[in-house]
Amino acid sequence: MDAQLIAFIGVAAGMVALPGADFTVVVRNALASRTAGLATALGVAGGLLVHTALAVAGLAAVLVTLPVLFRAVQLLGGAYVLYLGISALYALCRRSGRGEEETADDGPGRPAPREFGRALRQGFLTNALNPKAPVLFLSLLPQFVPHGQPPLPRTLLLAAVVVVLALIWFPAVALLVDRLGRWLRRPRTARAIEGGSGVALTGLGLALVTGPLLR
């Protein structure tokens, strides 16, 4: 294994593990159930697959060089993250209104197939609509293509590394949250985590919607 590939694995691992909207959504859904958390994690990996495929195909360059299109993706992604954050806060307020004792009796429940699909979709859209990802991959991947090597095979390898790391990290986060479920799902703890995730997602969404055009 060459030194550049080892360096890229380290950089990509840090990039994948960096807390953000993806991490927040995985944790929030994993609190509902292990299945929902894993479905969200798979969705996030699917979103990364889209971004890496776009970078390999060179389409990300088109997105970055067209400010109107880039801004549209930025607004769409921000609106979706904002929607997730407001939905989490709204659900928390509804449960709080029903009373702590009733909320504790409800338990986390197990997701039906429809809920599995919803969690998968949430993970995918949260990542796929992230407007920073095209810029990140477009600027990062070429840095680790050795001079003189054909760029396509190398870029495909680097893209595969990112997706594999995501398939390791995000399911591990979901399983850890589920493992700690007895403590994390205590009414007060669960409300604090869901409230924190709702605030974080809302803040991230607002930052994307109201922030300047990322170039």
mmCIF file of C-alpha atoms in Angstrom:
data_model
loop_
_atom_site.group_PDB
_atom_site.id
_atom_site.type_symbol
_atom_site.label_atom_id
_atom_site.label_comp_id
_atom_site.label_asym_id
_atom_site.label_seq_id
_atom_site.Cartn_x
_atom_site.Cartn_y
_atom_site.Cartn_z
ATOM 1 C CA MET A 1 0.000 0.000 0.000
ATOM 2 C CA ASP A 2 1.558 3.304 -1.060
ATOM 3 C CA ALA A 3 2.088 6.233 1.267
ATOM 4 C CA GLN A 4 -0.392 8.485 -0.522
ATOM 5 C CA LEU A 5 -3.179 5.945 -0.139
ATOM 6 C CA ILE A 6 -2.416 5.537 3.565
ATOM 7 C CA ALA A 7 -2.498 9.316 3.980
ATOM 8 C CA PHE A 8 -5.807 9.510 2.126
ATOM 9 C CA ILE A 9 -7.352 6.835 4.359
ATOM 10 C CA GLY A 10 -6.426 8.925 7.393
ATOM 11 C CA VAL A 11 -7.828 12.124 5.904
ATOM 12 C CA ALA A 12 -10.992 10.407 4.681
ATOM 13 C CA ALA A 13 -11.542 8.703 8.058
ATOM 14 C CA GLY A 14 -11.390 12.071 9.799
ATOM 15 C CA MET A 15 -13.720 13.580 7.210
ATOM 16 C CA VAL A 16 -16.282 10.778 7.577
ATOM 17 C CA ALA A 17 -16.143 10.799 11.395
ATOM 18 C CA LEU A 18 -16.456 14.596 11.677
ATOM 19 C CA PRO A 19 -19.751 15.287 13.496
ATOM 20 C CA GLY A 20 -22.352 16.945 11.329
ATOM 21 C CA ALA A 21 -25.883 16.483 10.088
ATOM 22 C CA ASP A 22 -25.180 12.874 9.055
ATOM 23 C CA PHE A 23 -23.945 11.940 12.526
ATOM 24 C CA THR A 24 -26.828 13.723 14.208
ATOM 25 C CA VAL A 25 -29.494 11.994 12.108
ATOM 26 C CA VAL A 26 -27.928 8.556 12.656
ATOM 27 C CA VAL A 27 -27.835 9.066 16.436
ATOM 28 C CA ARG A 28 -31.383 10.404 16.556
ATOM 29 C CA ASN A 29 -32.811 7.504 14.563
ATOM 30 C CA ALA A 30 -30.715 4.926 16.411
ATOM 31 C CA LEU A 31 -32.415 6.080 19.602
ATOM 32 C CA ALA A 32 -35.675 4.860 18.069
ATOM 33 C CA SER A 33 -34.231 1.427 17.277
ATOM 34 C CA ARG A 34 -31.152 -0.368 16.039
ATOM 35 C CA THR A 35 -32.830 -1.049 12.692
ATOM 36 C CA ALA A 36 -33.675 2.613 12.143
ATOM 37 C CA GLY A 37 -30.131 3.634 13.035
ATOM 38 C CA LEU A 38 -28.580 1.097 10.671
ATOM 39 C CA ALA A 39 -30.998 2.070 7.895
ATOM 40 C CA THR A 40 -29.993 5.720 8.323
ATOM 41 C CA ALA A 41 -26.312 4.744 8.280
ATOM 42 C CA LEU A 42 -26.787 2.855 5.011
ATOM 43 C CA GLY A 43 -28.594 5.862 3.576
ATOM 44 C CA VAL A 44 -25.685 8.143 4.500
ATOM 45 C CA ALA A 45 -23.261 5.766 2.775
ATOM 46 C CA GLY A 46 -25.526 5.826 -0.272
ATOM 47 C CA GLY A 47 -25.373 9.614 -0.325
ATOM 48 C CA LEU A 48 -21.586 9.491 -0.177
ATOM 49 C CA LEU A 49 -21.637 7.050 -3.076
ATOM 50 C CA VAL A 50 -23.532 9.647 -5.119
ATOM 51 C CA HIS A 51 -20.991 12.370 -4.327
ATOM 52 C CA THR A 52 -17.978 10.191 -5.048
ATOM 53 C CA ALA A 53 -19.546 8.993 -8.308
ATOM 54 C CA LEU A 54 -20.169 12.612 -9.345
ATOM 55 C CA ALA A 55 -16.586 13.521 -8.522
ATOM 56 C CA VAL A 56 -15.266 10.576 -10.537
ATOM 57 C CA ALA A 57 -17.481 11.494 -13.481
ATOM 58 C CA GLY A 58 -16.415 15.134 -13.281
ATOM 59 C CA LEU A 59 -19.995 16.322 -12.850
ATOM 60 C CA ALA A 60 -19.155 17.946 -9.537
ATOM 61 C CA ALA A 61 -17.018 20.423 -11.445
ATOM 62 C CA VAL A 62 -20.086 21.512 -13.393
ATOM 63 C CA LEU A 63 -22.043 22.010 -10.181
ATOM 64 C CA VAL A 64 -19.285 24.074 -8.593
ATOM 65 C CA THR A 65 -18.803 26.305 -11.629
ATOM 66 C CA LEU A 66 -22.520 27.123 -11.958
ATOM 67 C CA PRO A 67 -23.389 29.426 -9.033
ATOM 68 C CA VAL A 68 -27.150 29.310 -9.629
ATOM 69 C CA LEU A 69 -27.262 25.510 -9.686
ATOM 70 C CA PHE A 70 -24.948 25.277 -6.701
ATOM 71 C CA ARG A 71 -27.096 27.733 -4.732
ATOM 72 C CA ALA A 72 -30.208 25.739 -5.596
ATOM 73 C CA VAL A 73 -28.620 22.573 -4.190
ATOM 74 C CA GLN A 74 -27.452 24.529 -1.149
ATOM 75 C CA LEU A 75 -30.947 25.828 -0.451
ATOM 76 C CA LEU A 76 -32.548 22.442 -1.025
ATOM 77 C CA GLY A 77 -30.110 20.689 1.281
ATOM 78 C CA GLY A 78 -30.422 23.359 3.944
ATOM 79 C CA ALA A 79 -34.207 23.248 3.776
ATOM 80 C CA TYR A 80 -34.224 19.478 4.235
ATOM 81 C CA VAL A 81 -31.859 19.563 7.221
ATOM 82 C CA LEU A 82 -33.924 22.412 8.680
ATOM 83 C CA TYR A 83 -37.068 20.329 8.201
ATOM 84 C CA LEU A 84 -35.499 17.408 10.087
ATOM 85 C CA GLY A 85 -34.475 19.679 12.948
ATOM 86 C CA ILE A 86 -37.879 21.345 13.282
ATOM 87 C CA SER A 87 -39.608 17.957 13.049
ATOM 88 C CA ALA A 88 -37.441 16.621 15.878
ATOM 89 C CA LEU A 89 -38.181 19.628 18.087
ATOM 90 C CA TYR A 90 -41.902 19.445 17.287
ATOM 91 C CA ALA A 91 -42.048 15.735 18.156
ATOM 92 C CA LEU A 92 -40.178 16.453 21.389
ATOM 93 C CA CYS A 93 -42.655 19.187 22.341
ATOM 94 C CA ARG A 94 -45.591 16.880 21.639
ATOM 95 C CA ARG A 95 -44.174 14.136 23.843
ATOM 96 C CA SER A 96 -43.357 16.608 26.593
ATOM 97 C CA GLY A 97 -46.962 17.807 26.482
ATOM 98 C CA ARG A 98 -48.177 14.254 27.019
ATOM 99 C CA GLY A 99 -46.194 14.021 30.249
ATOM 100 C CA GLU A 100 -42.968 12.314 31.302
ATOM 101 C CA GLU A 101 -44.650 9.207 32.689
ATOM 102 C CA GLU A 102 -46.565 8.492 29.492
ATOM 103 C CA THR A 103 -43.490 9.103 27.352
ATOM 104 C CA ALA A 104 -41.495 6.668 29.451
ATOM 105 C CA ASP A 105 -44.168 3.993 29.044
ATOM 106 C CA ASP A 106 -44.243 4.344 25.283
ATOM 107 C CA GLY A 107 -40.672 3.125 24.811
ATOM 108 C CA PRO A 108 -38.674 3.436 21.614
ATOM 109 C CA GLY A 109 -40.676 0.875 19.659
ATOM 110 C CA ARG A 110 -39.539 -1.097 16.664
ATOM 111 C CA PRO A 111 -39.769 0.334 13.147
ATOM 112 C CA ALA A 112 -42.136 -1.116 10.595
ATOM 113 C CA PRO A 113 -40.843 -1.631 7.044
ATOM 114 C CA ARG A 114 -42.253 1.772 6.125
ATOM 115 C CA GLU A 115 -40.266 3.355 8.953
ATOM 116 C CA PHE A 116 -37.138 1.506 7.803
ATOM 117 C CA GLY A 117 -37.555 3.066 4.386
ATOM 118 C CA ARG A 118 -38.104 6.481 5.924
ATOM 119 C CA ALA A 119 -34.910 6.198 7.981
ATOM 120 C CA LEU A 120 -32.982 5.032 4.912
ATOM 121 C CA ARG A 121 -34.341 7.972 2.924
ATOM 122 C CA GLN A 122 -33.484 10.457 5.674
ATOM 123 C CA GLY A 123 -29.877 9.285 5.791
ATOM 124 C CA PHE A 124 -29.539 9.367 2.024
ATOM 125 C CA LEU A 125 -31.076 12.806 1.501
ATOM 126 C CA THR A 126 -29.202 14.363 4.422
ATOM 127 C CA ASN A 127 -25.913 13.411 2.801
ATOM 128 C CA ALA A 128 -26.810 13.617 -0.885
ATOM 129 C CA LEU A 129 -28.157 17.172 -0.507
ATOM 130 C CA ASN A 130 -25.077 18.407 1.352
ATOM 131 C CA PRO A 131 -23.777 21.217 -0.901
ATOM 132 C CA LYS A 132 -20.295 21.171 0.617
ATOM 133 C CA ALA A 133 -19.616 17.580 -0.449
ATOM 134 C CA PRO A 134 -19.083 18.233 -4.194
ATOM 135 C CA VAL A 135 -16.507 20.922 -3.413
ATOM 136 C CA LEU A 136 -14.806 18.697 -0.845
ATOM 137 C CA PHE A 137 -14.513 15.644 -3.069
ATOM 138 C CA LEU A 138 -13.571 17.639 -6.153
ATOM 139 C CA SER A 139 -10.731 19.334 -4.288
ATOM 140 C CA LEU A 140 -9.638 16.321 -2.206
ATOM 141 C CA LEU A 141 -9.544 13.335 -4.555
ATOM 142 C CA PRO A 142 -7.150 14.799 -7.168
ATOM 143 C CA GLN A 143 -4.594 15.548 -4.442
ATOM 144 C CA PHE A 144 -4.025 11.821 -3.919
ATOM 145 C CA VAL A 145 -3.624 10.768 -7.549
ATOM 146 C CA PRO A 146 0.115 10.166 -8.091
ATOM 147 C CA HIS A 147 1.695 12.028 -10.961
ATOM 148 C CA GLY A 148 1.832 9.925 -14.080
ATOM 149 C CA GLN A 149 -0.900 7.496 -13.038
ATOM 150 C CA PRO A 150 -4.192 7.233 -14.959
ATOM 151 C CA PRO A 151 -6.609 9.346 -12.866
ATOM 152 C CA LEU A 152 -9.765 7.269 -13.343
ATOM 153 C CA PRO A 153 -8.701 3.961 -11.680
ATOM 154 C CA ARG A 154 -7.068 5.826 -8.805
ATOM 155 C CA THR A 155 -10.058 8.098 -8.264
ATOM 156 C CA LEU A 156 -12.377 5.094 -8.284
ATOM 157 C CA LEU A 157 -10.227 3.485 -5.596
ATOM 158 C CA LEU A 158 -10.267 6.632 -3.454
ATOM 159 C CA ALA A 159 -14.025 6.951 -3.859
ATOM 160 C CA ALA A 160 -14.471 3.323 -2.802
ATOM 161 C CA VAL A 161 -12.336 3.981 0.298
ATOM 162 C CA VAL A 162 -14.647 6.821 1.368
ATOM 163 C CA VAL A 163 -17.776 4.705 0.958
ATOM 164 C CA VAL A 164 -16.239 1.736 2.824
ATOM 165 C CA LEU A 165 -15.211 3.996 5.707
ATOM 166 C CA ALA A 166 -18.760 5.336 5.888
ATOM 167 C CA LEU A 167 -20.117 1.778 5.901
ATOM 168 C CA ILE A 168 -17.878 1.071 8.901
ATOM 169 C CA TRP A 169 -18.276 4.300 10.876
ATOM 170 C CA PHE A 170 -21.976 5.123 10.711
ATOM 171 C CA PRO A 171 -23.272 1.575 11.432
ATOM 172 C CA ALA A 172 -20.780 1.468 14.325
ATOM 173 C CA VAL A 173 -22.284 4.702 15.678
ATOM 174 C CA ALA A 174 -25.802 3.271 15.336
ATOM 175 C CA LEU A 175 -24.823 0.039 17.092
ATOM 176 C CA LEU A 176 -23.084 1.940 19.906
ATOM 177 C CA VAL A 177 -26.143 4.098 20.483
ATOM 178 C CA ASP A 178 -28.315 0.983 20.518
ATOM 179 C CA ARG A 179 -25.869 -0.746 22.882
ATOM 180 C CA LEU A 180 -26.167 2.164 25.296
ATOM 181 C CA GLY A 181 -29.892 2.252 24.670
ATOM 182 C CA ARG A 182 -30.991 1.452 28.228
ATOM 183 C CA TRP A 183 -29.310 4.602 29.485
ATOM 184 C CA LEU A 184 -29.786 6.763 26.392
ATOM 185 C CA ARG A 185 -33.505 5.966 26.204
ATOM 186 C CA ARG A 186 -34.262 7.073 29.736
ATOM 187 C CA PRO A 187 -36.900 9.795 29.360
ATOM 188 C CA ARG A 188 -34.724 12.690 30.494
ATOM 189 C CA THR A 189 -31.645 11.534 28.589
ATOM 190 C CA ALA A 190 -33.623 10.778 25.434
ATOM 191 C CA ARG A 191 -35.297 14.191 25.550
ATOM 192 C CA ALA A 192 -31.952 15.917 26.042
ATOM 193 C CA ILE A 193 -30.368 14.065 23.117
ATOM 194 C CA GLU A 194 -33.318 14.574 20.811
ATOM 195 C CA GLY A 195 -33.570 18.217 21.804
ATOM 196 C CA GLY A 196 -29.860 18.690 21.199
ATOM 197 C CA SER A 197 -30.024 16.946 17.837
ATOM 198 C CA GLY A 198 -33.057 19.008 16.855
ATOM 199 C CA VAL A 199 -31.294 22.245 17.740
ATOM 200 C CA ALA A 200 -28.125 21.117 15.925
ATOM 201 C CA LEU A 201 -30.007 20.154 12.760
ATOM 202 C CA THR A 202 -32.021 23.371 12.838
ATOM 203 C CA GLY A 203 -28.850 25.416 13.237
ATOM 204 C CA LEU A 204 -27.100 23.562 10.407
ATOM 205 C CA GLY A 205 -30.114 24.007 8.155
ATOM 206 C CA LEU A 206 -30.350 27.720 8.893
ATOM 207 C CA ALA A 207 -26.620 28.123 8.244
ATOM 208 C CA LEU A 208 -26.985 26.514 4.824
ATOM 209 C CA VAL A 209 -30.129 28.423 3.862
ATOM 210 C CA THR A 210 -28.979 31.851 5.014
ATOM 211 C CA GLY A 211 -25.231 31.473 4.496
ATOM 212 C CA PRO A 212 -23.267 32.900 1.574
ATOM 213 C CA LEU A 213 -22.763 30.934 -1.595
ATOM 214 C CA LEU A 214 -20.067 28.342 -0.973
ATOM 215 C CA ARG A 215 -17.348 28.491 -3.644
#
